[in-house]
Tab-separated table of C-alpha atoms and ligand atoms in Angstrom:
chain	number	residue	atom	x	y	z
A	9	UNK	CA	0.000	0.000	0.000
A	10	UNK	CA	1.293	3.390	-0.722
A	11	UNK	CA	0.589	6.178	1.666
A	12	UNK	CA	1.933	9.853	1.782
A	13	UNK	CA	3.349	10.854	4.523
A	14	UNK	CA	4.347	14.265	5.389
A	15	UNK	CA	4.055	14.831	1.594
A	16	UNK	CA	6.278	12.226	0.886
A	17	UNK	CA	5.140	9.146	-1.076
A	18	UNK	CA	5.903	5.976	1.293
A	19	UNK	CA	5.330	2.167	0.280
A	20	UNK	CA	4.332	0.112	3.680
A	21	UNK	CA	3.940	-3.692	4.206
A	22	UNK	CA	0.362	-5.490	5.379
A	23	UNK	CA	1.052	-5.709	8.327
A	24	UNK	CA	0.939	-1.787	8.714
A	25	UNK	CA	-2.846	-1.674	9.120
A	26	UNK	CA	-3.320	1.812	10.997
A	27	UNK	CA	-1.908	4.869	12.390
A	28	UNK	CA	-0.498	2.915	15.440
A	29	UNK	CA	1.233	0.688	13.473
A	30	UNK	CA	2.767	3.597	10.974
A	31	UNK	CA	3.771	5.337	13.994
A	32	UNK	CA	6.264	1.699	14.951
A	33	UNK	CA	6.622	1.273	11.724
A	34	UNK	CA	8.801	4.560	11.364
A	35	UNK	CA	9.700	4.174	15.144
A	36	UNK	CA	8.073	7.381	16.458
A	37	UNK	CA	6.852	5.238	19.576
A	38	UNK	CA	6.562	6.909	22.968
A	39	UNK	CA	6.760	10.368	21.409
A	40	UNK	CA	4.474	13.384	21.647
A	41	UNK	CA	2.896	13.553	18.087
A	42	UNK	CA	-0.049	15.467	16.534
A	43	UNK	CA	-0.961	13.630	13.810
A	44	UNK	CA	-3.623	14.346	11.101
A	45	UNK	CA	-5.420	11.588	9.032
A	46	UNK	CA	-6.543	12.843	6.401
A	47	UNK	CA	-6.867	16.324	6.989
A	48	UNK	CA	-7.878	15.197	10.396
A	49	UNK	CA	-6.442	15.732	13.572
A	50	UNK	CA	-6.255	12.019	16.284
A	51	UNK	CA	-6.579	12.062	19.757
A	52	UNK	CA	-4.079	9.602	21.077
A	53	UNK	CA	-6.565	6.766	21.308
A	54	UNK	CA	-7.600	7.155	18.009
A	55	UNK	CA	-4.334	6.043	16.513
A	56	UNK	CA	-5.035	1.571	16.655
A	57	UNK	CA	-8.691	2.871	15.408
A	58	UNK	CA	-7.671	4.898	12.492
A	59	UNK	CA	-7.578	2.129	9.843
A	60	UNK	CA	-4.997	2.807	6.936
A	61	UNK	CA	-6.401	2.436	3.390
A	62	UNK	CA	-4.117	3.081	0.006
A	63	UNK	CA	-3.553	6.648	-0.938
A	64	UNK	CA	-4.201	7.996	2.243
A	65	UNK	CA	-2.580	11.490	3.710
A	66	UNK	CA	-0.732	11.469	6.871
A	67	UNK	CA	0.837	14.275	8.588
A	68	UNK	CA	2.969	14.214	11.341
A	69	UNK	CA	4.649	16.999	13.913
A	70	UNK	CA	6.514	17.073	16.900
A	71	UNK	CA	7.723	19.659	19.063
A	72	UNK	CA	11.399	20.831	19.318
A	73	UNK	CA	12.957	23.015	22.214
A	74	UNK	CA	16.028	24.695	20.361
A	75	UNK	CA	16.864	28.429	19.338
B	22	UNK	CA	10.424	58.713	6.420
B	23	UNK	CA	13.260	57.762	4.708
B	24	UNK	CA	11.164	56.255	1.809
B	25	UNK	CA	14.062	55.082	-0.101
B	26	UNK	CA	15.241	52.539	2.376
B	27	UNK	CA	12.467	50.871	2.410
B	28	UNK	CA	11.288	51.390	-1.170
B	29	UNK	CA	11.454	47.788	-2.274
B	30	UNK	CA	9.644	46.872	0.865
B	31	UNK	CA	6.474	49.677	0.106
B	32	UNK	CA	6.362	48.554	-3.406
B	33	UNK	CA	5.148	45.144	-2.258
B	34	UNK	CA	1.596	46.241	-2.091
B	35	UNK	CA	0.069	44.269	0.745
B	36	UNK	CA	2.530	46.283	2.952
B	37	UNK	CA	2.373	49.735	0.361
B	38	UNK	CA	2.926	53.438	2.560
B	39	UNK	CA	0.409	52.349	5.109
B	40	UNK	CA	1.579	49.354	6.244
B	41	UNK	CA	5.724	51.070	6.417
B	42	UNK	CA	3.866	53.435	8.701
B	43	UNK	CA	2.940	50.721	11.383
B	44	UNK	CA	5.855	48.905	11.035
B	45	UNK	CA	7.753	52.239	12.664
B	46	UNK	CA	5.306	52.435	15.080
B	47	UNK	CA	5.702	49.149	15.957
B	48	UNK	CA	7.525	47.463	18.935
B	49	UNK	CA	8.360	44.190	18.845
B	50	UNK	CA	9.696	42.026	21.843
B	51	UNK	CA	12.062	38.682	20.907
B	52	UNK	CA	13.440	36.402	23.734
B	53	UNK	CA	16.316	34.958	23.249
B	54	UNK	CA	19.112	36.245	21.226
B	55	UNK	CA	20.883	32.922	19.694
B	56	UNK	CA	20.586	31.424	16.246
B	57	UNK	CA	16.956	32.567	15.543
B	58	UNK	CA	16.976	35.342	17.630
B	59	UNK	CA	19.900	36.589	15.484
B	60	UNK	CA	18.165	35.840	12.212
B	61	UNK	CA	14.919	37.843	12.899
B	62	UNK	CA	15.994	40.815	14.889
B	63	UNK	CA	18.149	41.385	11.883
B	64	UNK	CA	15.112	41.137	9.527
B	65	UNK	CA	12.887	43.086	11.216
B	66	UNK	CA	16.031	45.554	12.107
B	67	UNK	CA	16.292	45.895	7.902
B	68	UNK	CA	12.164	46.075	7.461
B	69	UNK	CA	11.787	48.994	9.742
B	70	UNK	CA	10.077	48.411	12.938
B	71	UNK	CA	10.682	51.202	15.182
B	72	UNK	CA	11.923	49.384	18.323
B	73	UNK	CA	13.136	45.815	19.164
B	74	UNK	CA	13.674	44.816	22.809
B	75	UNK	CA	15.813	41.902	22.758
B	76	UNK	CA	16.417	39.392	26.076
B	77	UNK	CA	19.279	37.381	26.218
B	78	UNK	CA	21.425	35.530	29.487
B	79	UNK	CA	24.199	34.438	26.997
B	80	UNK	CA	27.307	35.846	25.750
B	81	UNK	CA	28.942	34.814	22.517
B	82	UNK	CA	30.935	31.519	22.520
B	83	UNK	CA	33.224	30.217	19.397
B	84	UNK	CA	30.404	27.544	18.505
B	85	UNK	CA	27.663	30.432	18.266
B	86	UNK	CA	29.277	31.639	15.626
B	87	UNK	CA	28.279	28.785	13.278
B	88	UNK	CA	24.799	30.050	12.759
B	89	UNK	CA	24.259	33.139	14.613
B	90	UNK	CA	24.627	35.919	12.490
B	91	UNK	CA	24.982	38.776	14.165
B	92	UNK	CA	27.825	37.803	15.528
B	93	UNK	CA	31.744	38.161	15.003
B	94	UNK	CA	35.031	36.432	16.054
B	95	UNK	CA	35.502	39.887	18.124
B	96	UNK	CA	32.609	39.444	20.448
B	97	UNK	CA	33.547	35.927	20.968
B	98	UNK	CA	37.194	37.285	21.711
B	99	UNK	CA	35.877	39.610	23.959
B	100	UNK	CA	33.042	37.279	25.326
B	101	UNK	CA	30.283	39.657	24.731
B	102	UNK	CA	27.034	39.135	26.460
B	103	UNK	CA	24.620	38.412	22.960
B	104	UNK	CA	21.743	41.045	23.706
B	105	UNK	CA	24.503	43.879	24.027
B	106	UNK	CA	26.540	42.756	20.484
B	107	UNK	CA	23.459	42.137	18.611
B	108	UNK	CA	22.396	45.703	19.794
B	109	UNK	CA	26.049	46.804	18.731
B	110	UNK	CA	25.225	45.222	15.161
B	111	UNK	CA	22.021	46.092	14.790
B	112	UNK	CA	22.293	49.880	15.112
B	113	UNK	CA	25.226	49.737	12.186
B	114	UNK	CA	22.119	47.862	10.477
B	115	UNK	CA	19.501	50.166	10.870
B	116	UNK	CA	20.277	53.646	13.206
B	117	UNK	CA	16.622	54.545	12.915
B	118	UNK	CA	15.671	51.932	15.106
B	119	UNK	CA	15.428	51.967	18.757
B	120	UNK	CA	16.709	48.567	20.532
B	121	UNK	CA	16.679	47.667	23.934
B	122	UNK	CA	19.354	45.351	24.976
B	123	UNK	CA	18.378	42.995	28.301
B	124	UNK	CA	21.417	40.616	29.493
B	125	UNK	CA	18.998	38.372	31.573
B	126	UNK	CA	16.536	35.659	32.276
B	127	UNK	CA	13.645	36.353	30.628
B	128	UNK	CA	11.678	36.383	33.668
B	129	UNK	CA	8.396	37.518	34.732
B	130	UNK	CA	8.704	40.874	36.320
B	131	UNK	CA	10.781	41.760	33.537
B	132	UNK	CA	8.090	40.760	30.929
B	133	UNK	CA	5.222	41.786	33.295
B	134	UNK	CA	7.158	45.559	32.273
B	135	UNK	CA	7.881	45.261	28.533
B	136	UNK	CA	5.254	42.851	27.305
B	137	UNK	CA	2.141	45.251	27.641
B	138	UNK	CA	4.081	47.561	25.370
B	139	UNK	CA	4.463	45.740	22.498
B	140	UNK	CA	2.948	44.839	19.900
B	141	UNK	CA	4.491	41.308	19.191
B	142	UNK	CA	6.613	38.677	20.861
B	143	UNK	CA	8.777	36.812	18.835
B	144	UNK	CA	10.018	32.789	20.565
B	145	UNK	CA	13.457	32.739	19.933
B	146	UNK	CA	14.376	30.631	23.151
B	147	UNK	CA	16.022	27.153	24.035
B	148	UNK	CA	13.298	25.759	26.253
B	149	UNK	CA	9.849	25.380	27.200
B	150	UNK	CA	9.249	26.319	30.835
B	151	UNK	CA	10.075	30.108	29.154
B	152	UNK	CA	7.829	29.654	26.517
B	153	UNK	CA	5.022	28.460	28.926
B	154	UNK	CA	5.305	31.361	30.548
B	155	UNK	CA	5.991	33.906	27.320
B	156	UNK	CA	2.559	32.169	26.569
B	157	UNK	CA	0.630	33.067	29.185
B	158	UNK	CA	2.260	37.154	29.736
B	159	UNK	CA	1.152	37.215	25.913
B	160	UNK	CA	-2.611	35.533	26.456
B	161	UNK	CA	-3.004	38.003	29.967
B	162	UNK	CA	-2.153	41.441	27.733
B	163	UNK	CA	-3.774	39.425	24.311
B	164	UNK	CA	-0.297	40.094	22.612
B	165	UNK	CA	0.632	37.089	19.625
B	166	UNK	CA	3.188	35.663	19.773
B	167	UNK	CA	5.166	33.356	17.382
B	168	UNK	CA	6.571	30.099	18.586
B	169	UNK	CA	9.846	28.929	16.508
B	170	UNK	CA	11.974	25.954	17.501
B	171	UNK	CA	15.009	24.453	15.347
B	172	UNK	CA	17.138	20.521	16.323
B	173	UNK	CA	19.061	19.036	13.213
B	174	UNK	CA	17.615	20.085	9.986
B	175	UNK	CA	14.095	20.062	11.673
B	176	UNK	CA	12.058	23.564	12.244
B	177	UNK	CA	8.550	23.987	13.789
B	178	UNK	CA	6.854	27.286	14.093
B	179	UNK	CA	3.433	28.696	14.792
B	180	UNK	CA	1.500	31.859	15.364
B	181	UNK	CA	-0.698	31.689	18.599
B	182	UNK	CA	-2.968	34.510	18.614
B	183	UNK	CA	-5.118	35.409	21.319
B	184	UNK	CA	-8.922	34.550	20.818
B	185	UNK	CA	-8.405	32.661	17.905
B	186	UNK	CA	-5.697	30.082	17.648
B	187	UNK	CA	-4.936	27.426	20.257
B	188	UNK	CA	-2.435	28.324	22.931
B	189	UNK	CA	1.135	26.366	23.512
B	190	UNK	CA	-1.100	25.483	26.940
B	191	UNK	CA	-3.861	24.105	24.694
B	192	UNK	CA	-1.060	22.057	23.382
B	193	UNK	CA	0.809	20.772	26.578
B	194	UNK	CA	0.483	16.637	25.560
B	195	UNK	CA	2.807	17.284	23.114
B	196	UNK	CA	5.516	18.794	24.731
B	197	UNK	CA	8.426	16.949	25.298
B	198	UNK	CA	9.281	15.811	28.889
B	199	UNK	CA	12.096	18.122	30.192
B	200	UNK	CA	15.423	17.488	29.551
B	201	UNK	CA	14.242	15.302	25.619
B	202	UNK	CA	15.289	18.455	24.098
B	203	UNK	CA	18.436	18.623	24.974
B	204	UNK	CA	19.551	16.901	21.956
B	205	UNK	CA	22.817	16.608	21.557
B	206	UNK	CA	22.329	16.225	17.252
B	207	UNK	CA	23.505	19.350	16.398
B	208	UNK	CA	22.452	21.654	13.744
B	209	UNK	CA	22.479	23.064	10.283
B	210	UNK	CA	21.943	26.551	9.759
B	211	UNK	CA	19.738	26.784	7.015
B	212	UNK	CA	17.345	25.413	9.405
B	213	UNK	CA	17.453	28.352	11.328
B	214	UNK	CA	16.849	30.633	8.391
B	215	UNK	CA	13.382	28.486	6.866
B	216	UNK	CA	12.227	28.881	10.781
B	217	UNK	CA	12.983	32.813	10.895
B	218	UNK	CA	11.474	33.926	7.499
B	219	UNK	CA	8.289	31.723	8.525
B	220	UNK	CA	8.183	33.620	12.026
B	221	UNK	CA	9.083	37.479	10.706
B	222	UNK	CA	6.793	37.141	6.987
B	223	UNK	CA	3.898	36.146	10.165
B	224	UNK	CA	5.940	39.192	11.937
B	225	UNK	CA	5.358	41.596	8.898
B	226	UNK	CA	1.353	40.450	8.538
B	227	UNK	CA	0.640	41.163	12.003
B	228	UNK	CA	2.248	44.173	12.233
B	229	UNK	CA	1.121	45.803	8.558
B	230	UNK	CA	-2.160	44.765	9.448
B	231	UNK	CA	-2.696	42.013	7.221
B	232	UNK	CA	-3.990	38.985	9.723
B	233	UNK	CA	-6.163	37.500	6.771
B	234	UNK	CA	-2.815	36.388	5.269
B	235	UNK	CA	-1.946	34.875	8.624
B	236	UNK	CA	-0.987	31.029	8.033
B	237	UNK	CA	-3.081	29.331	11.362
B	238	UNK	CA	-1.098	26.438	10.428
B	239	UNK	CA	1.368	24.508	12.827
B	240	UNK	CA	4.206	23.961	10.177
B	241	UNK	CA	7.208	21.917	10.312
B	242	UNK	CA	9.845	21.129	8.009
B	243	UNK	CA	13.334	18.343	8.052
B	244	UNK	CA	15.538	20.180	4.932
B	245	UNK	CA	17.570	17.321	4.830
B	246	UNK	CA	14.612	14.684	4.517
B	247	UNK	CA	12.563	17.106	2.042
B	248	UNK	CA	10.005	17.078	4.636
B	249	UNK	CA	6.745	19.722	4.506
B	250	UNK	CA	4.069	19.703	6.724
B	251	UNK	CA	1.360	21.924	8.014
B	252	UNK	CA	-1.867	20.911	10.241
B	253	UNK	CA	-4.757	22.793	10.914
B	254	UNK	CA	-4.647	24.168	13.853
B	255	UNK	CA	-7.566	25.327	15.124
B	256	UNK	CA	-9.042	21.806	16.171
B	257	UNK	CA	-6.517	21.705	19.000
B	258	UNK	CA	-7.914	24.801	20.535
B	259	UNK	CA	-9.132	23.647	24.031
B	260	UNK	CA	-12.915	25.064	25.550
B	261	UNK	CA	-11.520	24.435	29.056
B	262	UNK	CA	-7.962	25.124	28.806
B	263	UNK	CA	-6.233	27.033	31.844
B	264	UNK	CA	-4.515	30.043	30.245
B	265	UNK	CA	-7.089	30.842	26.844
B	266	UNK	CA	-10.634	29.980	27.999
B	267	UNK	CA	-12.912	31.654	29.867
B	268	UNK	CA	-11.667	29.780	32.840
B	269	UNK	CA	-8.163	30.888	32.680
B	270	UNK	CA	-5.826	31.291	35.127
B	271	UNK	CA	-3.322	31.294	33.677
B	272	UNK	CA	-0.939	28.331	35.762
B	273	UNK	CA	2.478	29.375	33.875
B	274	UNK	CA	2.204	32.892	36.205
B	275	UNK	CA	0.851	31.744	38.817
B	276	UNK	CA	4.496	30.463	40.490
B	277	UNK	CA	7.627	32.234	40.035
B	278	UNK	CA	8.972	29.342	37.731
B	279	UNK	CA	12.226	30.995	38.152
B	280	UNK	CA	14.549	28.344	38.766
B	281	UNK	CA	17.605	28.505	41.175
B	282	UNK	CA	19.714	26.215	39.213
B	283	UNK	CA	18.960	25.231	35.535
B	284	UNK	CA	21.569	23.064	33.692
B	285	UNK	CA	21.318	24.474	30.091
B	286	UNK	CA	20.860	22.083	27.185
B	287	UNK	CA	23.697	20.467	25.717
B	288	UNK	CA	26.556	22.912	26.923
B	289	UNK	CA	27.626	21.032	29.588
B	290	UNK	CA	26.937	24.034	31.949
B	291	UNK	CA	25.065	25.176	35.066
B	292	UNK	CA	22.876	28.531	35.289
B	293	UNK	CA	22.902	29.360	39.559
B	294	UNK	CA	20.615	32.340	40.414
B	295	UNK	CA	21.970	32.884	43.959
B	296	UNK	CA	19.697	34.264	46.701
B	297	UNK	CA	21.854	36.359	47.898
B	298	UNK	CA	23.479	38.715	45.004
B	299	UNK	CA	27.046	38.933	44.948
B	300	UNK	CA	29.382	41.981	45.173
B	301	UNK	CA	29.974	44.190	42.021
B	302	UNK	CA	31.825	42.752	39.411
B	303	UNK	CA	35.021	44.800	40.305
B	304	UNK	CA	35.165	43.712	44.011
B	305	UNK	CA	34.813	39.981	43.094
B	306	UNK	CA	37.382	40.582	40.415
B	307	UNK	CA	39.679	42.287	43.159
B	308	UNK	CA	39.077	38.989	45.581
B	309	UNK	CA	40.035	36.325	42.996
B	310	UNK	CA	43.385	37.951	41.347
B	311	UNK	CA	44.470	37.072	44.763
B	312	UNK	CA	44.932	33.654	44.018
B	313	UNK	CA	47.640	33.021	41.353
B	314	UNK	CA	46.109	29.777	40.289
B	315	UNK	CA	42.864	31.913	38.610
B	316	UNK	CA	42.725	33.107	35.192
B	317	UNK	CA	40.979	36.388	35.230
B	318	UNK	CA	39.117	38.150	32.012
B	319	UNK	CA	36.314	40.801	32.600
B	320	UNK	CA	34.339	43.426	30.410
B	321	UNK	CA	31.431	45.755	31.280
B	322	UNK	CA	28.860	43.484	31.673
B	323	UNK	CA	30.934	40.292	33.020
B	324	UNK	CA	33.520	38.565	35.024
B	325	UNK	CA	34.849	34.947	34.116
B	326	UNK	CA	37.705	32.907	35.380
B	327	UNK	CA	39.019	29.552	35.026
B	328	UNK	CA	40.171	27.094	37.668
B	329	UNK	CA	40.522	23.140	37.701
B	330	UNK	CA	38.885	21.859	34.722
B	331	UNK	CA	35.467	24.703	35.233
B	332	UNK	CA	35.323	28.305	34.047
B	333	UNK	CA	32.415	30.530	36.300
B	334	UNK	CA	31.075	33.281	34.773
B	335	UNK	CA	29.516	36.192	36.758
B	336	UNK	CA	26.971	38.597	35.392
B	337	UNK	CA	26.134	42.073	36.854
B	338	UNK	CA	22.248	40.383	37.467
B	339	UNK	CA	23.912	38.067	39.702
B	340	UNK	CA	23.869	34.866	37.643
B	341	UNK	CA	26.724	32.221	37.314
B	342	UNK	CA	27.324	30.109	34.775
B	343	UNK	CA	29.707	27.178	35.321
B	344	UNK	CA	31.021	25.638	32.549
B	345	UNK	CA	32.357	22.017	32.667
B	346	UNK	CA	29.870	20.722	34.282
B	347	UNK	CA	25.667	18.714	34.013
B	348	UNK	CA	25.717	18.072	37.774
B	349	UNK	CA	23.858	20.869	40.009
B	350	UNK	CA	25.259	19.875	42.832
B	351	UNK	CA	29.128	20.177	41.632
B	352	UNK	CA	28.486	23.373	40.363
B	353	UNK	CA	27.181	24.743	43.438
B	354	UNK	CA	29.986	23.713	45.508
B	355	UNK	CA	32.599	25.540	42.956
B	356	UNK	CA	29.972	28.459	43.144
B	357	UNK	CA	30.544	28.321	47.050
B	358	UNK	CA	34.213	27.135	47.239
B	359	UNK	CA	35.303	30.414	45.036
B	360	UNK	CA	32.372	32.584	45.499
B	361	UNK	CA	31.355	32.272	49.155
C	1	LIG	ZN1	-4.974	27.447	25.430
């Protein structure tokens, strides 16, 4: 399945079924995220709920401390 | 006005005559005079606003000089506190405008001062527990103000504005636990730039008055990875959150969050804010060339000397920093041991 995420094009395996799984998939576990789904934005208990489907948008940002 | 200066700037027509005219008669606050600090009190030095206050606690170290343009091998030489040489540079930039120089924390009662006479704060610090509390100064007087943060070849920036956007408080799950952004990755300085001309073209809206063209986007960007992203941000604003809604209280002010000792991120060095303030500069100075062992420099605005494997450096607030040291405790017994 190909998905886009933060607007670049990325191919994942089956076994990446949602956000949760993208999110240990490109070993972001543990951090403080705001992710959108398709132009929307997840609550952190969304993430195993939000079901990943081909084509889909996902955005992701985290907050840094340096100036 | 000296229209030719800013000619090229006037011909751009969402600015034009009228919007030149409230740039001078702006004031714009930025905390924290480092990399992007640097970058946009230079750019908004060159556009024309009328007065900058800048706060700074730092001087000017050899690795500054990397990515923080305002400054030269000469104030590193001479170990310049940064508010007082970016002042220096800034009026050889622009003599027409009026900059305050701070060498400080940016703490409360100094904000509680400057804060309600601006018209814009600009985030140019290292850390959070400031920006908290830059957050809630700016929601209490309903100043914006415009986060900016920089690690690696990562940037994040966003405009809060008061009434309408979601506060930094709004977003306090995603903050990092204290202490994860110290990184110790390093960074690139275009980085810096991509952050600063996000944070002063948001600058130049607000303060022309052109806030339809403001972004409302949380944006972030990795220039090495050819990352983009921006998120809608007005979702995150919360109904019941402490320092924006109608049942604020705003918890950033309501304790003096003023640490005693801070260690400061990834410089292997200890902030001490004694209780007690020490003797002028000149006196302590006197005291130490004493011992033979101490290597002695001072300017106007501070004292620092070397001993053992640390190097203390006084400032005329009363802050320390030691140098060669993470651990709190250590640095508070060299503090003591040479100090009293
Ligand atoms: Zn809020």
């Amino acid at each position: 399945m190909k998905i886009t995420v933060n607007g670049n094009g990325l191919e994942v395996q089956e076994e990446v079924k949602h956000i949760k799984g993208l999110i240990d998939f490109l070993e972001l576990e543990g951090k403080p995220l705001i992710i959108e789904h398709n132009q929307q934005i997840l609550q952190k208990e969304e993430h195993e709920k939000a079901v990943l489907e081909n084509g889909d948008k996902v955005e992701i940002v985290h907050f840094v401390g340096g100036g | 006005m000296e229209t030719n200066r800013y000619h090229r700037q006037i011909l751009f027509a969402p600015i034009g005559e009228t919007g030149q005219e409230k740039l001078i008669r702006s004031h714009v606050l930025i905390v924290g005079a480092g990399a992007l600090g640097s970058s946009s009190a230079e750019a908004l030095t060159r556009a024309g606003v009328g007065h900058l206050t800048l706060i700074d606690r730092d001087y000017v170290e050899e690795s500054n000089l990397q990515r923080q343009q305002l400054f030269s091998e000469a104030d590193m030489e001479q170990k310049m506190p940064k508010a007082i040489a970016a002042k220096r540079r800034l009026s050889e930039v622009n003599s027409h405008v009026k900059i305050d120089a701070i060498v400080g924390d940016a703490e409360i009662n100094i904000l509680r001062q400057i804060v309600p006479e601006t018209d814009l704060i600009i985030d140019a610090t290292d850390n959070f527990e400031t920006r908290l509390l830059l957050n809630d100064i700016a929601q209490k007087y309903q100043k914006p103000w415009i986060y900016g943060a920089v690690v690696a070849s990562y940037g994040v920036t966003f405009t809060v504005l008061p009434e309408k956007t979601p506060c930094l408080q709004c977003l306090q799950e995603y903050i990092p636990a204290n202490g994860a952004t110290c990184d110790s990755v390093g960074i690139i300085q275009p980085v810096v730039q991509k952050v600063v001309s996000q944070q002063v073209t948001e600058a130049l809206k607000l303060l022309t008055g052109n806030e339809a063209a403001l972004s409302g986007r949380l944006i972030s960007f990795d220039l090495w990875k050819n990352e983009y992203t921006e998120i809608e941000a007005a979702a995150l604003r919360k109904s019941d959150c402490p320092s924006c809604s109608e049942k604020r209280s705003y918890p950033n002010l309501a304790y003096d969050s003023r640490l005693k000792t801070a260690v400061l991120c990834g410089r292997n060095t200890v902030q001490l804010r004694p209780q007690r303030k020490h003797a002028d500069l000149d006196e302590v100075a006197e005291e130490l060339k004493k011992n033979k062992q101490i290597k002695l420099f001072q300017n106007p605005y501070l004292l620092s000397f070397e001993v053992d494997s640390f190097r203390i450096v006084l400032f005329q607030d009363g802050r320390a920093l030691v140098h060669g040291t993470m651990d709190q405790l250590e640095a508070k017994n060299i503090y003591h041991r040479y100090l009293g």
